[in-house]
Amino acid sequence: MSIDINTVRKVAKLARIRTSDAEAEVLVGEMNNILKMIEQLGEVKTDGIEPMTSVIEMKMPEREDVVTDGGIPDKII
């Protein structure tokens, strides 16, 4: 996938970012580089690797799952 200057202008407009023609030309290259990196990440073999919630393996704190009234009194005056 490749991004052209028209796509950069459209993305900038949607993001409400004002860009000059020179800035748009620079962004074409930068956005294409980002897409290349994303494509490289897609090539990484991740079979058998479980998703992580953190880079450090730890048990996430859990709360007791109970239904409460949220501290609201029975009768509101």
Short mmCIF file of C-alpha atoms in Angstrom, two decimals:
data_model
loop_
_atom_site.label_atom_id
_atom_site.label_comp_id
_atom_site.label_asym_id
_atom_site.label_seq_id
_atom_site.Cartn_x
_atom_site.Cartn_y
_atom_site.Cartn_z
CA MET A 1 0.00 0.00 0.00
CA SER A 2 1.27 3.43 -0.85
CA ILE A 3 0.07 6.88 0.13
CA ASP A 4 0.00 9.75 -2.34
CA ILE A 5 -0.24 13.49 -1.73
CA ASN A 6 -4.03 13.51 -2.20
CA THR A 7 -4.40 10.96 0.60
CA VAL A 8 -2.14 13.03 2.85
CA ARG A 9 -4.24 16.13 2.18
CA LYS A 10 -7.44 14.20 2.92
CA VAL A 11 -6.05 12.78 6.18
CA ALA A 12 -4.81 16.23 7.21
CA LYS A 13 -8.23 17.72 6.50
CA LEU A 14 -10.00 14.99 8.49
CA ALA A 15 -7.56 15.56 11.38
CA ARG A 16 -8.01 19.32 11.01
CA ILE A 17 -4.29 19.84 10.50
CA ARG A 18 -3.26 22.65 8.18
CA THR A 19 -0.36 21.63 5.95
CA SER A 20 1.47 23.49 3.22
CA ASP A 21 2.35 21.77 -0.06
CA ALA A 22 5.95 21.32 1.13
CA GLU A 23 4.80 19.78 4.43
CA ALA A 24 2.41 17.47 2.58
CA GLU A 25 5.26 16.22 0.39
CA VAL A 26 7.32 15.41 3.49
CA LEU A 27 4.34 13.67 5.09
CA VAL A 28 3.93 11.42 2.04
CA GLY A 29 7.35 9.91 2.72
CA GLU A 30 6.84 9.71 6.48
CA MET A 31 3.44 8.02 6.20
CA ASN A 32 4.78 5.54 3.64
CA ASN A 33 7.64 4.69 6.04
CA ILE A 34 5.11 4.08 8.82
CA LEU A 35 3.13 1.74 6.56
CA LYS A 36 6.33 -0.16 5.68
CA MET A 37 7.05 -0.67 9.39
CA ILE A 38 3.51 -1.93 9.96
CA GLU A 39 3.90 -4.38 7.07
CA GLN A 40 7.15 -5.65 8.61
CA LEU A 41 5.38 -6.22 11.92
CA GLY A 42 2.76 -8.27 10.08
CA GLU A 43 5.50 -10.63 8.88
CA VAL A 44 6.61 -11.55 12.41
CA LYS A 45 5.69 -15.13 13.31
CA THR A 46 3.57 -15.02 16.47
CA ASP A 47 2.12 -18.54 16.40
CA GLY A 48 1.88 -19.97 19.91
CA ILE A 49 2.63 -16.67 21.62
CA GLU A 50 -0.02 -15.53 24.07
CA PRO A 51 -1.02 -11.85 24.19
CA MET A 52 0.38 -9.86 27.10
CA THR A 53 -1.24 -7.11 29.16
CA SER A 54 2.18 -5.76 30.15
CA VAL A 55 5.82 -6.22 29.27
CA ILE A 56 6.30 -7.53 32.82
CA GLU A 57 4.36 -10.69 33.59
CA MET A 58 2.15 -10.08 36.59
CA LYS A 59 -1.27 -10.99 37.86
CA MET A 60 -3.84 -8.26 37.37
CA PRO A 61 -5.77 -7.29 40.51
CA GLU A 62 -9.35 -8.52 40.49
CA ARG A 63 -12.30 -7.25 42.46
CA GLU A 64 -15.09 -9.33 43.89
CA ASP A 65 -17.95 -9.46 41.41
CA VAL A 66 -21.02 -8.50 43.43
CA VAL A 67 -24.14 -6.45 42.71
CA THR A 68 -24.63 -3.41 44.95
CA ASP A 69 -26.96 -0.42 45.03
CA GLY A 70 -23.98 1.91 44.69
CA GLY A 71 -24.53 3.41 48.12
CA ILE A 72 -27.84 5.03 47.17
CA PRO A 73 -30.30 5.24 50.11
CA ASP A 74 -33.62 3.40 49.80
CA LYS A 75 -35.61 6.59 50.08
CA ILE A 76 -34.56 9.80 48.42
CA ILE A 77 -36.02 12.94 49.98
#
